[in-house]
Amino acid sequence: MAGGDGVSVGAVLFLTIIMAMASGIGAVPFFFVGRLSPRWSGIANALACGVMIAASFDLVHEGEPYGSSLVVAGVCVGALFIARMHSILHDQEDIRFSGFDGADARKTFLMIGIMTAHALGEGCGVGVSFSGAKGWAQGQLVALAIGVHNVPEGMAVAAVLHSRGSTPWTCASWAVVTSLPQPLLAVPSFAFVETFQMLLPFGLGFAAGCMVWIVFAELLPDAARGAGA
């Protein structure tokens, strides 16, 4: 199957897998540092907050041309969804995730889940970009941009995990996992571009709403406490 100016599904899959793997590069600095002190853990969480807020604005901006009202609806639904998930998880005192338990497990689970949801929207956007008369050139450019963008996002995921005691390899693995929805969604969105264009603005807004909520409700307060603010 091919689209645009002869773009194949295989080519889209290959490029977007490489794009997703770039997230692991964000964990590289943590192979050279030991366990972070509480102050540096707070700074790492603050870094994650900045990256996630910037990514949220990018998602809203990307979705606006496809339907601003659907983007706004997605933001609201995303924030309400994560608030509800947080409430449910808060009642589970014995929750464990990636070697953590209790509050750390809940926060880490939400962080991983939200960054994964964020990647779903980006995957749709990349797949759609490969369509059209200039799909190959346009798609390569978008894939390269998202790949570069994935590095600091991978660092944000790694920073939160490392600040809670995860090994560098665990940080790198989860950073890549959070980006794997990009190639998984890019292929069907490329193959069924019209359908995914309709869903794209709501999905991008949903991911942005999720990230904004977790930043202000969880990560930013943790960063302030850790940094001694």
Coordinates of N, CA and C in Angstrom, one line a residue:
M1 N 0.9 -1.2 0.0 CA 0.0 0.0 0.0 C 0.9 1.2 0.0
A2 N 0.5 2.2 -0.8 CA 1.3 3.5 -0.8 C 0.3 4.6 -0.9
G3 N 0.8 5.8 -0.6 CA 0.0 7.0 -0.7 C 0.9 8.2 -1.1
G4 N 0.2 9.3 -1.3 CA 1.0 10.5 -1.6 C 1.7 10.3 -2.9
D5 N 3.1 10.6 -2.9 CA 3.9 10.4 -4.1 C 4.6 9.1 -4.0
G6 N 3.9 8.0 -3.7 CA 4.5 6.7 -3.7 C 5.0 6.2 -2.3
V7 N 4.6 6.9 -1.3 CA 5.0 6.5 0.1 C 4.4 5.2 0.5
S8 N 5.3 4.2 1.0 CA 4.8 2.9 1.4 C 4.6 2.9 2.9
V9 N 3.7 1.9 3.3 CA 3.5 1.7 4.7 C 4.7 1.3 5.4
G10 N 5.5 0.5 4.7 CA 6.8 0.0 5.3 C 7.7 1.2 5.6
A11 N 7.8 2.1 4.7 CA 8.7 3.3 4.9 C 8.2 4.1 6.1
V12 N 6.9 4.3 6.2 CA 6.3 5.1 7.3 C 6.7 4.4 8.6
L13 N 6.5 3.1 8.6 CA 6.7 2.3 9.9 C 8.2 2.4 10.3
F14 N 9.1 2.2 9.3 CA 10.5 2.3 9.6 C 11.0 3.6 10.1
L15 N 10.6 4.7 9.5 CA 11.0 6.0 9.9 C 10.4 6.4 11.3
T16 N 9.2 6.0 11.5 CA 8.5 6.3 12.8 C 9.1 5.5 14.0
I17 N 9.5 4.3 13.7 CA 10.2 3.5 14.7 C 11.5 4.1 15.1
I18 N 12.3 4.6 14.2 CA 13.6 5.3 14.5 C 13.2 6.5 15.3
M19 N 12.2 7.2 14.9 CA 11.7 8.5 15.5 C 11.4 8.2 17.0
A20 N 10.7 7.1 17.3 CA 10.3 6.7 18.6 C 11.5 6.3 19.5
M21 N 12.5 5.6 18.8 CA 13.7 5.2 19.6 C 14.5 6.3 20.1
A22 N 14.4 7.5 19.4 CA 15.2 8.6 19.8 C 14.9 9.1 21.2
S23 N 13.7 8.7 21.8 CA 13.4 9.0 23.2 C 14.4 8.4 24.1
G24 N 14.9 7.3 23.8 CA 15.9 6.7 24.7 C 17.2 7.5 24.9
I25 N 17.5 8.3 23.9 CA 18.7 9.2 24.0 C 18.5 10.1 25.2
G26 N 17.3 10.5 25.6 CA 17.1 11.4 26.7 C 17.6 10.8 28.0
A27 N 17.7 9.5 28.1 CA 18.1 8.9 29.4 C 19.7 8.8 29.5
V28 N 20.4 9.1 28.4 CA 21.8 8.9 28.4 C 22.5 9.7 29.5
P29 N 22.2 10.9 29.9 CA 22.9 11.6 31.0 C 22.8 10.9 32.3
F30 N 21.8 10.1 32.5 CA 21.6 9.4 33.8 C 22.5 8.2 33.9
F31 N 23.2 7.8 32.8 CA 24.2 6.7 32.9 C 25.5 7.3 33.6
F32 N 25.6 8.6 33.7 CA 26.9 9.2 34.2 C 26.7 9.9 35.5
V33 N 25.5 9.9 36.1 CA 25.3 10.5 37.4 C 24.7 9.4 38.3
G34 N 25.0 9.6 39.6 CA 24.5 8.7 40.6 C 23.0 9.1 41.0
R35 N 22.6 8.6 42.2 CA 21.3 8.9 42.7 C 21.2 10.4 43.0
L36 N 20.2 11.0 42.5 CA 20.0 12.4 42.7 C 19.6 12.8 44.1
S37 N 20.2 13.9 44.6 CA 19.8 14.4 45.9 C 18.4 14.9 45.8
P38 N 17.7 15.2 47.0 CA 16.4 15.7 46.9 C 16.3 17.0 46.1
R39 N 17.3 17.9 46.3 CA 17.3 19.2 45.6 C 17.4 18.9 44.1
W40 N 18.3 18.1 43.6 CA 18.4 17.8 42.2 C 17.2 17.0 41.7
S41 N 16.6 16.2 42.5 CA 15.4 15.5 42.1 C 14.3 16.5 41.8
G42 N 14.2 17.6 42.7 CA 13.2 18.6 42.5 C 13.5 19.3 41.2
I43 N 14.8 19.6 40.9 CA 15.1 20.3 39.6 C 14.8 19.4 38.4
A44 N 15.0 18.1 38.5 CA 14.7 17.2 37.5 C 13.2 17.1 37.2
N45 N 12.4 17.1 38.3 CA 11.0 17.2 38.1 C 10.5 18.5 37.5
A46 N 11.2 19.6 37.9 CA 10.9 20.9 37.3 C 11.2 20.9 35.8
L47 N 12.3 20.2 35.4 CA 12.6 20.1 34.0 C 11.5 19.3 33.2
A48 N 11.0 18.2 33.9 CA 10.0 17.4 33.3 C 8.7 18.3 33.1
C49 N 8.4 19.1 34.1 CA 7.3 20.0 34.0 C 7.4 21.0 32.8
G50 N 8.5 21.6 32.6 CA 8.7 22.5 31.5 C 8.5 21.8 30.2
V51 N 9.1 20.6 30.0 CA 9.0 19.9 28.8 C 7.5 19.5 28.5
M52 N 6.8 19.1 29.5 CA 5.4 18.7 29.3 C 4.5 19.9 29.0
I53 N 4.7 21.0 29.7 CA 3.9 22.2 29.4 C 4.2 22.6 27.9
A54 N 5.5 22.6 27.5 CA 5.8 23.0 26.1 C 5.2 22.1 25.1
A55 N 5.2 20.8 25.5 CA 4.6 19.8 24.6 C 3.1 20.0 24.5
S56 N 2.5 20.4 25.6 CA 1.0 20.6 25.6 C 0.7 21.7 24.7
F57 N 1.4 22.8 24.7 CA 1.2 24.0 23.8 C 1.4 23.5 22.4
D58 N 2.4 22.7 22.1 CA 2.6 22.2 20.8 C 1.4 21.4 20.3
L59 N 0.9 20.5 21.1 CA -0.3 19.7 20.7 C -1.5 20.6 20.4
V60 N -1.7 21.6 21.3 CA -2.9 22.4 21.0 C -2.7 23.2 19.7
H61 N -1.5 23.7 19.5 CA -1.2 24.4 18.2 C -1.3 23.5 17.0
E62 N -0.9 22.3 17.2 CA -0.9 21.3 16.0 C -2.4 21.0 15.7
G63 N -3.2 20.9 16.7 CA -4.6 20.4 16.5 C -5.5 21.6 16.0
E64 N -5.2 22.8 16.3 CA -6.1 23.9 16.0 C -6.5 24.0 14.6
P65 N -5.6 23.8 13.6 CA -6.1 23.9 12.2 C -7.2 22.9 11.8
Y66 N -7.2 21.7 12.6 CA -8.2 20.7 12.3 C -9.5 20.9 13.0
G67 N -9.6 21.8 13.9 CA -10.8 22.1 14.6 C -10.6 22.5 16.1
S68 N -10.6 23.9 16.3 CA -10.2 24.4 17.6 C -11.2 24.0 18.7
S69 N -12.5 23.9 18.3 CA -13.5 23.5 19.4 C -13.3 22.1 19.8
L70 N -12.9 21.2 18.9 CA -12.6 19.8 19.3 C -11.3 19.7 20.2
V71 N -10.4 20.6 19.9 CA -9.1 20.7 20.7 C -9.5 21.1 22.1
V72 N -10.3 22.1 22.3 CA -10.7 22.6 23.6 C -11.5 21.5 24.3
A73 N -12.4 20.8 23.6 CA -13.1 19.7 24.2 C -12.2 18.6 24.7
G74 N -11.2 18.3 23.9 CA -10.2 17.3 24.2 C -9.4 17.6 25.4
V75 N -9.0 18.9 25.5 CA -8.3 19.4 26.7 C -9.1 19.2 28.0
C76 N -10.3 19.6 28.0 CA -11.2 19.4 29.1 C -11.4 18.0 29.5
V77 N -11.7 17.2 28.5 CA -12.0 15.7 28.8 C -10.7 15.1 29.3
G78 N -9.5 15.4 28.7 CA -8.3 14.9 29.2 C -8.0 15.2 30.6
A79 N -8.2 16.4 31.0 CA -7.9 16.8 32.4 C -8.9 16.1 33.3
L80 N -10.2 16.1 33.0 CA -11.1 15.4 33.8 C -10.8 13.9 33.9
F81 N -10.4 13.3 32.8 CA -10.1 11.9 32.8 C -8.9 11.6 33.8
I82 N -7.9 12.3 33.7 CA -6.7 12.1 34.6 C -7.1 12.4 36.0
A83 N -7.9 13.4 36.3 CA -8.3 13.7 37.6 C -9.1 12.5 38.2
R84 N -9.9 11.9 37.4 CA -10.7 10.7 37.8 C -9.8 9.5 38.1
M85 N -8.8 9.3 37.1 CA -7.9 8.2 37.3 C -7.0 8.4 38.6
H86 N -6.6 9.6 38.9 CA -5.9 9.9 40.1 C -6.7 9.6 41.3
S87 N -8.0 9.9 41.3 CA -8.9 9.7 42.4 C -9.0 8.2 42.6
I88 N -9.1 7.4 41.6 CA -9.3 6.0 41.7 C -8.0 5.4 42.2
L89 N -6.8 5.8 41.7 CA -5.6 5.2 42.1 C -5.2 5.6 43.5
H90 N -5.7 6.8 43.9 CA -5.4 7.3 45.3 C -6.0 6.3 46.3
D91 N -7.1 5.7 46.0 CA -7.7 4.8 46.9 C -7.1 3.4 47.0
Q92 N -6.1 3.2 46.1 CA -5.4 1.9 46.0 C -4.1 2.0 46.7
E93 N -4.1 1.8 48.0 CA -2.9 2.0 48.8 C -1.8 1.0 48.5
D94 N -2.1 -0.2 48.0 CA -1.1 -1.3 47.8 C -0.7 -1.3 46.3
I95 N -0.9 -0.3 45.5 CA -0.5 -0.3 44.1 C 1.0 -0.3 44.0
R96 N 1.5 -1.1 43.0 CA 2.9 -1.2 42.7 C 3.1 -1.0 41.2
F97 N 4.2 -0.3 40.9 CA 4.5 -0.1 39.5 C 5.9 0.1 39.3
S98 N 6.6 -0.7 38.4 CA 8.0 -0.5 38.0 C 8.9 -0.4 39.3
G99 N 8.6 -1.3 40.3 CA 9.5 -1.3 41.5 C 9.1 -0.3 42.5
F100 N 8.1 0.5 42.3 CA 7.6 1.5 43.2 C 6.3 1.1 43.9
D101 N 6.0 1.7 45.0 CA 4.7 1.4 45.6 C 4.2 2.7 46.2
G102 N 2.9 2.7 46.6 CA 2.3 3.8 47.2 C 2.2 5.0 46.3
A103 N 2.6 6.2 46.9 CA 2.5 7.5 46.1 C 3.4 7.5 44.9
D104 N 4.6 7.0 45.1 CA 5.6 7.0 44.0 C 5.1 6.2 42.8
A105 N 4.4 5.0 43.2 CA 3.9 4.2 42.1 C 2.8 4.9 41.4
R106 N 1.9 5.6 42.1 CA 0.8 6.3 41.5 C 1.3 7.4 40.5
K107 N 2.2 8.2 41.0 CA 2.7 9.3 40.2 C 3.5 8.8 39.0
T108 N 4.3 7.7 39.2 CA 5.0 7.2 38.0 C 4.1 6.6 37.0
F109 N 3.1 5.9 37.5 CA 2.1 5.3 36.6 C 1.4 6.3 35.7
L110 N 1.0 7.4 36.4 CA 0.3 8.5 35.7 C 1.2 9.2 34.7
M111 N 2.5 9.4 35.1 CA 3.4 10.0 34.2 C 3.6 9.2 32.9
I112 N 3.9 7.9 33.1 CA 4.1 7.0 32.0 C 2.8 7.0 31.1
G113 N 1.7 6.8 31.7 CA 0.4 6.8 31.0 C 0.2 8.0 30.2
I114 N 0.4 9.2 30.8 CA 0.1 10.4 30.1 C 1.1 10.7 29.0
M115 N 2.4 10.4 29.2 CA 3.3 10.6 28.1 C 3.0 9.6 26.9
T116 N 2.5 8.4 27.3 CA 2.1 7.4 26.2 C 0.9 8.0 25.5
A117 N -0.1 8.5 26.2 CA -1.3 9.1 25.5 C -0.9 10.3 24.6
H118 N 0.1 11.0 25.1 CA 0.6 12.2 24.3 C 1.2 11.6 23.0
A119 N 1.9 10.5 23.0 CA 2.5 9.9 21.8 C 1.5 9.5 20.8
L120 N 0.3 9.1 21.3 CA -0.8 8.7 20.4 C -1.1 9.8 19.5
G121 N -1.3 11.0 20.0 CA -1.7 12.1 19.2 C -0.6 12.5 18.2
E122 N 0.7 12.4 18.6 CA 1.8 12.7 17.7 C 1.9 11.7 16.6
G123 N 1.6 10.4 17.0 CA 1.7 9.3 15.9 C 0.7 9.6 14.8
C124 N -0.5 10.0 15.2 CA -1.6 10.3 14.3 C -1.1 11.5 13.4
G125 N -0.6 12.5 14.0 CA -0.1 13.7 13.2 C 1.0 13.3 12.2
V126 N 1.9 12.5 12.6 CA 3.0 12.1 11.7 C 2.4 11.3 10.6
G127 N 1.5 10.3 10.9 CA 1.0 9.5 9.8 C 0.2 10.4 8.8
V128 N -0.6 11.3 9.3 CA -1.3 12.2 8.4 C -0.4 13.0 7.5
S129 N 0.8 13.4 8.0 CA 1.7 14.3 7.3 C 2.3 13.6 6.1
F130 N 2.3 12.2 6.1 CA 2.9 11.5 4.9 C 1.9 11.4 3.7
S131 N 0.7 11.9 3.9 CA -0.3 11.9 2.8 C -0.2 13.1 2.0
G132 N -0.8 13.1 0.8 CA -0.8 14.2 -0.1 C 0.3 14.2 -1.1
A133 N 0.3 15.1 -2.0 CA 1.2 15.1 -3.2 C 2.6 15.2 -2.8
K134 N 2.9 15.9 -1.7 CA 4.3 16.0 -1.2 C 4.5 15.3 0.1
G135 N 3.8 14.1 0.2 CA 3.8 13.4 1.4 C 5.2 12.9 1.9
W136 N 6.0 12.4 1.0 CA 7.3 11.8 1.4 C 8.2 12.9 2.0
A137 N 8.4 14.0 1.3 CA 9.2 15.1 1.8 C 8.6 15.7 3.1
Q138 N 7.3 15.9 3.1 CA 6.7 16.5 4.2 C 6.7 15.5 5.4
G139 N 6.5 14.3 5.2 CA 6.5 13.3 6.3 C 7.9 13.1 6.9
Q140 N 8.9 13.1 6.0 CA 10.3 13.0 6.6 C 10.6 14.2 7.5
L141 N 10.2 15.3 7.0 CA 10.5 16.5 7.8 C 9.8 16.5 9.2
V142 N 8.5 16.1 9.2 CA 7.8 16.0 10.4 C 8.4 14.9 11.3
A143 N 8.7 13.7 10.7 CA 9.3 12.6 11.5 C 10.6 13.1 12.2
L144 N 11.4 13.8 11.4 CA 12.7 14.3 12.0 C 12.5 15.3 13.1
A145 N 11.5 16.2 12.9 CA 11.2 17.2 14.0 C 10.7 16.5 15.2
I146 N 9.8 15.5 15.1 CA 9.3 14.8 16.2 C 10.4 13.9 16.9
G147 N 11.3 13.4 16.1 CA 12.4 12.6 16.6 C 13.3 13.4 17.5
V148 N 13.6 14.7 17.1 CA 14.4 15.6 17.9 C 13.6 16.0 19.1
H149 N 12.3 16.2 18.9 CA 11.4 16.6 20.0 C 11.3 15.5 21.1
N150 N 11.5 14.2 20.6 CA 11.4 13.1 21.5 C 12.5 13.0 22.5
V151 N 13.7 13.6 22.2 CA 14.9 13.5 23.1 C 14.6 14.2 24.4
P152 N 14.2 15.4 24.4 CA 13.9 16.1 25.7 C 12.7 15.4 26.4
E153 N 11.7 14.9 25.6 CA 10.6 14.3 26.3 C 11.0 13.0 27.0
G154 N 11.9 12.2 26.3 CA 12.5 11.0 26.9 C 13.3 11.4 28.2
M155 N 14.0 12.5 28.1 CA 14.7 13.0 29.3 C 13.7 13.3 30.5
A156 N 12.6 13.9 30.1 CA 11.6 14.2 31.1 C 11.1 13.0 31.8
V157 N 10.8 11.9 31.1 CA 10.4 10.7 31.6 C 11.5 10.1 32.5
A158 N 12.7 10.1 31.9 CA 13.8 9.5 32.7 C 14.1 10.3 34.0
A159 N 14.0 11.6 33.9 CA 14.3 12.4 35.1 C 13.3 12.1 36.2
V160 N 12.0 11.9 35.9 CA 11.1 11.5 37.0 C 11.4 10.2 37.6
L161 N 11.7 9.2 36.7 CA 12.0 7.8 37.2 C 13.3 7.8 37.9
H162 N 14.3 8.5 37.4 CA 15.6 8.4 38.1 C 15.6 9.1 39.4
S163 N 14.8 10.2 39.5 CA 14.7 10.9 40.8 C 14.0 10.0 41.9
R164 N 13.3 9.0 41.4 CA 12.7 8.0 42.4 C 13.5 6.7 42.5
G165 N 14.7 6.7 41.9 CA 15.6 5.6 42.2 C 15.7 4.5 41.1
S166 N 15.1 4.7 39.9 CA 15.2 3.8 38.8 C 16.6 3.8 38.2
T167 N 17.0 2.6 37.7 CA 18.3 2.5 37.1 C 18.2 3.2 35.7
P168 N 19.4 3.6 35.2 CA 19.4 4.3 33.8 C 18.8 3.4 32.7
W169 N 19.0 2.1 32.8 CA 18.4 1.2 31.7 C 16.9 1.2 31.9
T170 N 16.4 1.2 33.1 CA 15.0 1.3 33.3 C 14.4 2.6 32.8
C171 N 15.1 3.7 33.0 CA 14.7 5.0 32.6 C 14.6 5.0 31.0
A172 N 15.7 4.5 30.4 CA 15.7 4.5 28.9 C 14.6 3.6 28.4
S173 N 14.4 2.5 29.0 CA 13.4 1.6 28.5 C 12.0 2.2 28.5
W174 N 11.6 2.8 29.7 CA 10.3 3.5 29.8 C 10.2 4.7 28.9
A175 N 11.3 5.4 28.7 CA 11.3 6.5 27.7 C 10.9 6.1 26.3
V176 N 11.5 5.0 25.9 CA 11.2 4.4 24.6 C 9.7 3.9 24.5
V177 N 9.3 3.2 25.6 CA 8.0 2.7 25.6 C 6.9 3.7 25.5
T178 N 7.1 4.9 26.1 CA 6.1 6.0 26.0 C 6.0 6.5 24.6
S179 N 7.0 6.3 23.8 CA 6.9 6.8 22.4 C 6.5 5.7 21.4
L180 N 6.4 4.5 21.8 CA 6.1 3.4 20.8 C 4.7 3.6 20.2
P181 N 3.7 4.3 20.8 CA 2.4 4.5 20.1 C 2.6 5.4 18.9
Q182 N 3.7 6.1 18.8 CA 3.9 6.9 17.6 C 3.9 6.1 16.3
P183 N 4.8 5.0 16.2 CA 4.7 4.2 14.9 C 3.5 3.4 14.9
L184 N 2.9 2.9 16.0 CA 1.7 2.1 16.0 C 0.5 2.9 15.5
L185 N 0.5 4.2 15.7 CA -0.7 5.0 15.2 C -0.3 5.6 13.9
A186 N 0.9 5.8 13.6 CA 1.3 6.5 12.3 C 0.8 5.7 11.1
V187 N 1.0 4.4 11.2 CA 0.7 3.5 10.0 C -0.8 3.6 9.7
P188 N -1.7 3.3 10.7 CA -3.2 3.4 10.3 C -3.6 4.8 10.0
S189 N -3.0 5.8 10.6 CA -3.5 7.2 10.3 C -3.0 7.5 8.9
F190 N -1.9 7.0 8.4 CA -1.5 7.2 7.0 C -2.4 6.4 6.1
A191 N -2.7 5.2 6.5 CA -3.6 4.4 5.6 C -5.0 4.9 5.5
F192 N -5.5 5.4 6.6 CA -6.9 5.9 6.6 C -6.9 7.4 7.0
V193 N -6.3 8.2 6.2 CA -6.0 9.6 6.6 C -7.2 10.4 6.9
E194 N -8.3 10.2 6.1 CA -9.5 11.0 6.3 C -10.1 10.8 7.7
T195 N -10.2 9.5 8.1 CA -10.8 9.2 9.4 C -10.0 9.8 10.5
F196 N -8.6 9.7 10.4 CA -7.8 10.1 11.5 C -7.7 11.6 11.5
Q197 N -7.9 12.3 10.4 CA -7.9 13.8 10.4 C -9.1 14.3 11.2
M198 N -10.2 13.5 11.2 CA -11.4 13.9 12.0 C -11.2 13.7 13.5
L199 N -10.4 12.7 13.8 CA -10.2 12.4 15.3 C -9.0 13.1 15.8
L200 N -8.1 13.6 15.0 CA -6.9 14.2 15.4 C -7.0 15.4 16.4
P201 N -7.8 16.4 16.1 CA -7.9 17.5 17.1 C -8.3 17.2 18.5
F202 N -9.3 16.3 18.6 CA -9.8 15.9 19.9 C -8.6 15.1 20.6
G203 N -8.0 14.2 19.9 CA -6.9 13.4 20.5 C -5.8 14.2 21.0
L204 N -5.4 15.2 20.2 CA -4.3 16.1 20.6 C -4.6 16.9 21.8
G205 N -5.9 17.4 21.8 CA -6.3 18.2 23.0 C -6.4 17.3 24.2
F206 N -6.9 16.1 24.1 CA -7.0 15.1 25.2 C -5.6 14.9 25.8
A207 N -4.6 14.7 25.0 CA -3.2 14.5 25.5 C -2.7 15.7 26.2
A208 N -3.0 16.9 25.6 CA -2.5 18.1 26.3 C -3.2 18.3 27.6
G209 N -4.5 18.1 27.7 CA -5.2 18.2 29.0 C -4.6 17.3 30.1
C210 N -4.3 16.1 29.7 CA -3.7 15.1 30.6 C -2.4 15.6 31.2
M211 N -1.6 16.2 30.3 CA -0.2 16.6 30.7 C -0.3 17.9 31.6
V212 N -1.2 18.8 31.2 CA -1.3 20.0 32.1 C -1.8 19.6 33.5
W213 N -2.7 18.7 33.6 CA -3.2 18.3 34.9 C -2.1 17.7 35.7
I214 N -1.4 16.7 35.2 CA -0.4 16.0 36.0 C 0.8 17.0 36.4
V215 N 1.1 18.0 35.5 CA 2.1 19.0 35.8 C 1.7 19.8 37.1
F216 N 0.5 20.3 37.1 CA 0.2 21.3 38.1 C -0.3 20.6 39.4
A217 N -0.9 19.3 39.2 CA -1.4 18.6 40.4 C -0.4 17.8 41.1
E218 N 0.7 17.3 40.3 CA 1.6 16.3 40.9 C 3.1 16.8 40.8
L219 N 3.5 16.9 39.6 CA 5.0 17.1 39.4 C 5.5 18.5 39.9
L220 N 4.8 19.5 39.6 CA 5.2 20.9 40.1 C 5.3 21.0 41.6
P221 N 4.3 20.5 42.3 CA 4.4 20.5 43.8 C 5.6 19.7 44.3
D222 N 5.8 18.5 43.7 CA 7.0 17.7 44.0 C 8.2 18.4 43.8
A223 N 8.3 19.1 42.6 CA 9.5 19.9 42.3 C 9.8 21.0 43.3
A224 N 8.7 21.7 43.7 CA 8.9 22.8 44.6 C 9.4 22.3 46.0
R225 N 8.8 21.2 46.4 CA 9.2 20.6 47.7 C 10.7 20.1 47.7
G226 N 11.0 19.4 46.6 CA 12.4 18.9 46.5 C 13.4 20.0 46.4
A227 N 13.1 21.1 45.7 CA 14.1 22.1 45.5 C 14.1 23.1 46.7
G228 N 13.3 22.8 47.7 CA 13.3 23.6 48.9 C 12.6 24.9 48.8
A229 N 11.6 25.0 47.8 CA 10.9 26.3 47.6 C 9.9 26.5 48.8

